[in-house]
Amino acid sequence: MKLHRINAVIVRHVYESRRNFDRVVDMIWWPVLDIVMWGFFTVYLAHSNRLQPNVVSCLLGGIILWGTFYSFQRDMAVGFIDELWCRNLINLFSTPLTLAEYMAGLLTVCLMKVMVGLTAASAIAWAAYSFDIIPWLPKFIPYMANLLLFALALGIAITGMIFRYTTKVQALAWGFAGLLMPVSCVMYPISSLPKWLQDIAWAMPTAHSFEGMRGLLNGGQFSPMHFWWGLGLNLVYFAIAIAFFAWIYEKARNRGLLVKQE
């Protein structure tokens, strides 16, 4: 892997984001809108004496972290879809750029976008609802790392699907994470789910991350169990995603699908 080629991928996406209003909307508008909408809802419940203050913090913290997870997963897949929309795939892979270098550059860009969205959502939560997530971030870092690793695995798997089926399945980039939200237990504990859904939730790294986060906000300690279970599941899903992507990429290349996608 060559750093200058990875940097070229980063610069390509940075230039595109600066001049594309859609990317600004995805990066800032939706995280801010989520925290505004759900923030007012939690404030309403708190003023009606339906929620304790720590529950409000759990809800707002969960919304911010879910937005981080969703944005990272979406941007990983959408970054590749951009190449299809721009008919730029052949231009990229006719150069010495390797697939690993391209993915490393795209990963870096997605991390930059996530940090922008996280900063914007955190600023709104502090200004509008007096919820400051910054003091909690050091304790949240292990759980956030698990969220981002799972989002990366999903993004790689979805990108592999797009390699094979092109824009016919592009809706997965925006919609797949939403399917996982009910069993990720973003704003409620796993115990609130029916028993058969609890079994599915325990297999989600996201559910372990949000359970750990709620424990911290409720005055508890860092939970090694939730961290290590989340990390272990992530390693399994990440290995599956890499193997799936490598297999489908080679299949697409051998069948000449990369050229046909243009």
Coordinates of C-alpha atoms in Angstrom, one line a residue:
M1 CA 0.0 0.0 0.0
K2 CA 1.3 3.4 -1.0
L3 CA 0.4 6.5 1.1
H4 CA 0.3 8.9 -1.9
R5 CA -2.4 6.7 -3.6
I6 CA -4.4 6.5 -0.4
N7 CA -4.1 10.3 -0.1
A8 CA -5.3 10.7 -3.7
V9 CA -8.6 8.8 -2.8
I10 CA -9.0 11.1 0.2
V11 CA -8.5 14.2 -1.8
R12 CA -11.0 13.1 -4.5
H13 CA -13.7 12.6 -1.9
V14 CA -12.9 15.8 0.0
Y15 CA -13.1 17.9 -3.2
E16 CA -16.4 16.2 -4.1
S17 CA -17.8 16.8 -0.6
R18 CA -16.9 20.5 -0.7
R19 CA -18.9 21.0 -3.9
N20 CA -21.8 18.7 -3.4
F21 CA -24.6 19.9 -1.2
D22 CA -25.9 16.4 -0.8
R23 CA -22.8 15.4 1.0
V24 CA -23.1 18.4 3.4
V25 CA -26.7 17.3 4.1
D26 CA -25.7 13.8 4.9
M27 CA -22.7 14.8 7.0
I28 CA -24.3 17.6 9.1
W29 CA -28.0 18.0 8.5
W30 CA -29.3 14.5 9.4
P31 CA -27.3 14.1 12.6
V32 CA -28.4 17.6 13.7
L33 CA -32.1 16.9 12.8
D34 CA -32.1 13.7 14.7
I35 CA -30.8 15.3 17.9
V36 CA -33.2 18.2 17.5
M37 CA -36.3 16.0 17.0
W38 CA -35.6 13.4 19.6
G39 CA -34.2 16.0 22.0
F40 CA -37.4 17.9 22.0
F41 CA -39.3 14.6 22.6
T42 CA -37.2 13.7 25.6
V43 CA -37.5 17.3 27.0
Y44 CA -41.3 17.0 26.7
L45 CA -41.2 13.7 28.6
A46 CA -38.9 15.1 31.2
H47 CA -41.1 18.2 31.8
S48 CA -44.1 15.9 32.1
N49 CA -42.3 14.0 34.9
R50 CA -42.3 10.8 32.8
L51 CA -38.5 10.6 32.8
Q52 CA -35.7 10.8 35.3
P53 CA -32.7 13.0 34.3
N54 CA -30.4 10.1 33.7
V55 CA -32.9 8.6 31.3
V56 CA -32.8 11.8 29.3
S57 CA -29.0 11.5 29.1
C58 CA -29.3 7.9 28.0
L59 CA -31.7 8.8 25.2
L60 CA -29.7 11.8 24.0
G61 CA -26.4 9.9 24.2
G62 CA -27.9 6.9 22.3
I63 CA -29.2 9.2 19.6
I64 CA -25.7 10.8 19.1
L65 CA -23.9 7.4 19.0
W66 CA -26.5 5.8 16.7
G67 CA -26.1 8.7 14.3
T68 CA -22.3 8.1 14.3
F69 CA -22.8 4.4 13.6
Y70 CA -25.4 5.0 10.8
S71 CA -23.4 7.8 9.1
F72 CA -20.2 5.7 9.0
Q73 CA -22.0 2.6 7.6
R74 CA -23.9 4.7 5.0
D75 CA -20.8 6.7 3.9
M76 CA -18.7 3.6 3.3
A77 CA -21.3 2.3 0.8
V78 CA -22.2 5.7 -0.7
G79 CA -18.6 6.5 -1.3
F80 CA -18.4 3.6 -3.7
I81 CA -21.8 4.3 -5.2
D82 CA -20.4 7.7 -6.1
E83 CA -17.9 6.1 -8.4
L84 CA -20.7 4.3 -10.2
W85 CA -22.8 7.4 -10.5
C86 CA -19.7 9.3 -11.9
R87 CA -18.7 6.4 -14.1
N88 CA -15.3 6.6 -12.5
L89 CA -14.7 2.9 -11.6
I90 CA -12.6 2.0 -14.7
N91 CA -10.5 5.2 -14.3
L92 CA -9.7 4.2 -10.7
F93 CA -8.8 0.6 -11.2
S94 CA -6.9 1.1 -14.5
T95 CA -4.3 2.9 -12.4
P96 CA -1.8 1.3 -10.0
L97 CA -4.3 2.0 -7.2
T98 CA -5.1 -1.3 -5.3
L99 CA -8.4 -2.2 -3.8
A100 CA -6.8 -2.1 -0.3
E101 CA -5.5 1.4 -0.9
Y102 CA -8.9 2.5 -2.2
M103 CA -10.7 1.1 0.8
A104 CA -8.1 2.7 3.2
G105 CA -8.7 6.1 1.6
L106 CA -12.5 5.7 1.7
L107 CA -12.3 4.6 5.4
T108 CA -10.3 7.8 6.3
V109 CA -12.8 10.0 4.5
C110 CA -15.7 8.4 6.3
L111 CA -14.0 8.9 9.7
M112 CA -13.5 12.6 8.9
K113 CA -17.2 12.9 8.0
V114 CA -18.3 11.1 11.1
M115 CA -16.3 13.4 13.3
V116 CA -17.9 16.5 11.7
G117 CA -21.4 15.0 12.2
L118 CA -20.6 14.0 15.8
T119 CA -19.3 17.5 16.6
A120 CA -22.4 19.1 15.1
A121 CA -24.8 16.8 17.0
S122 CA -22.9 17.2 20.3
A123 CA -22.9 21.0 20.0
I124 CA -26.7 21.1 19.4
A125 CA -27.3 18.7 22.4
W126 CA -25.2 21.0 24.6
A127 CA -26.7 24.2 23.4
A128 CA -30.4 23.1 23.3
Y129 CA -30.7 20.5 26.0
S130 CA -27.7 21.2 28.3
F131 CA -26.4 17.6 27.6
D132 CA -22.6 17.6 27.4
I133 CA -21.3 14.3 25.9
I134 CA -17.7 15.5 25.9
P135 CA -16.9 14.4 29.5
W136 CA -18.3 10.9 28.7
L137 CA -16.5 10.4 25.4
P138 CA -13.3 9.0 26.9
K139 CA -15.4 6.3 28.6
F140 CA -17.4 5.8 25.5
I141 CA -14.4 5.3 23.2
P142 CA -14.3 1.4 23.5
Y143 CA -18.0 1.2 22.7
M144 CA -17.7 3.7 19.9
A145 CA -14.8 1.7 18.5
N146 CA -17.1 -1.4 18.4
L147 CA -19.9 0.6 16.7
L148 CA -17.5 1.9 14.0
L149 CA -16.0 -1.6 13.5
F150 CA -19.4 -3.1 13.0
A151 CA -20.4 -0.2 10.7
L152 CA -17.2 -0.9 8.7
A153 CA -18.1 -4.6 8.4
L154 CA -21.6 -3.7 7.1
G155 CA -20.2 -1.1 4.8
I156 CA -17.7 -3.6 3.2
A157 CA -20.4 -6.2 2.8
I158 CA -22.9 -3.8 1.2
T159 CA -20.1 -2.5 -1.1
G160 CA -19.5 -6.1 -2.2
M161 CA -23.2 -6.4 -3.0
I162 CA -23.0 -3.2 -5.1
F163 CA -19.9 -4.5 -6.9
R164 CA -22.0 -7.5 -8.0
Y165 CA -25.4 -6.0 -8.5
T166 CA -24.5 -2.3 -9.1
T167 CA -27.0 0.4 -8.3
K168 CA -29.9 -2.1 -8.3
V169 CA -29.2 -2.7 -4.6
Q170 CA -28.0 0.8 -3.7
A171 CA -30.9 1.3 -1.3
L172 CA -29.1 -1.0 1.1
A173 CA -26.6 1.8 1.7
W174 CA -29.3 3.9 3.4
G175 CA -31.7 1.3 4.6
F176 CA -29.8 -1.7 6.0
A177 CA -28.8 -0.1 9.3
G178 CA -32.4 0.9 10.0
L179 CA -33.3 -2.8 10.0
L180 CA -30.9 -3.3 12.8
M181 CA -32.1 -0.4 14.9
P182 CA -34.9 -2.3 16.8
V183 CA -32.5 -5.0 17.9
S184 CA -29.7 -2.6 18.6
C185 CA -31.6 -1.2 21.6
V186 CA -30.5 2.4 21.1
M187 CA -33.0 3.9 23.5
Y188 CA -34.2 1.0 25.6
P189 CA -32.6 -2.0 27.4
I190 CA -32.5 -5.4 25.8
S191 CA -34.7 -6.7 28.6
S192 CA -37.6 -4.7 27.1
L193 CA -37.6 -6.9 24.0
P194 CA -39.6 -10.1 23.6
K195 CA -37.5 -13.2 24.5
W196 CA -37.0 -14.3 20.9
L197 CA -35.7 -10.8 19.9
Q198 CA -33.4 -10.7 22.9
D199 CA -31.5 -13.6 21.5
I200 CA -31.0 -11.7 18.2
A201 CA -30.1 -8.5 20.1
W202 CA -27.3 -10.3 22.1
A203 CA -25.8 -11.2 18.7
M204 CA -25.5 -7.6 17.7
P205 CA -22.3 -5.6 18.7
T206 CA -24.4 -2.5 18.6
A207 CA -26.7 -3.8 21.4
H208 CA -23.7 -4.5 23.6
S209 CA -22.3 -1.0 23.0
F210 CA -25.6 0.7 23.9
E211 CA -26.1 -1.4 27.0
G212 CA -22.6 -0.5 28.1
M213 CA -23.2 3.2 27.4
R214 CA -26.4 3.2 29.4
G215 CA -24.6 1.5 32.3
L216 CA -22.1 4.4 32.4
L217 CA -24.7 7.1 32.2
N218 CA -26.7 5.5 35.0
G219 CA -23.7 5.9 37.3
G220 CA -22.2 2.4 36.7
Q221 CA -18.8 1.3 35.8
F222 CA -17.3 0.3 32.4
S223 CA -18.5 -3.1 31.5
P224 CA -15.7 -5.4 30.2
M225 CA -18.3 -8.0 29.3
H226 CA -20.2 -5.8 26.9
F227 CA -17.0 -4.5 25.4
W228 CA -15.4 -7.9 24.8
W229 CA -18.6 -9.6 23.6
G230 CA -19.0 -6.7 21.1
L231 CA -15.4 -7.0 20.0
G232 CA -15.6 -10.7 19.6
L233 CA -18.8 -10.5 17.5
N234 CA -17.2 -7.7 15.5
L235 CA -14.2 -9.8 14.6
V236 CA -16.4 -12.6 13.4
Y237 CA -18.6 -10.3 11.3
F238 CA -15.6 -8.4 10.0
A239 CA -13.9 -11.6 8.9
I240 CA -17.1 -12.7 7.1
A241 CA -17.4 -9.3 5.4
I242 CA -13.8 -9.3 4.2
A243 CA -14.1 -12.9 2.9
F244 CA -17.4 -12.0 1.2
F245 CA -16.1 -8.9 -0.4
A246 CA -12.9 -10.6 -1.7
W247 CA -14.9 -13.4 -3.1
I248 CA -17.5 -11.2 -4.8
Y249 CA -14.8 -8.7 -6.1
E250 CA -12.8 -11.5 -7.7
K251 CA -16.0 -13.0 -9.2
A252 CA -17.0 -9.6 -10.6
R253 CA -13.6 -9.0 -12.0
N254 CA -13.3 -12.4 -13.6
R255 CA -16.7 -12.0 -15.3
G256 CA -15.8 -8.5 -16.5
L257 CA -18.6 -6.9 -14.5
L258 CA -16.3 -4.0 -13.5
V259 CA -16.3 -2.9 -17.2
K260 CA -20.0 -3.5 -17.6
Q261 CA -20.8 -1.3 -14.6
E262 CA -19.5 1.6 -16.6

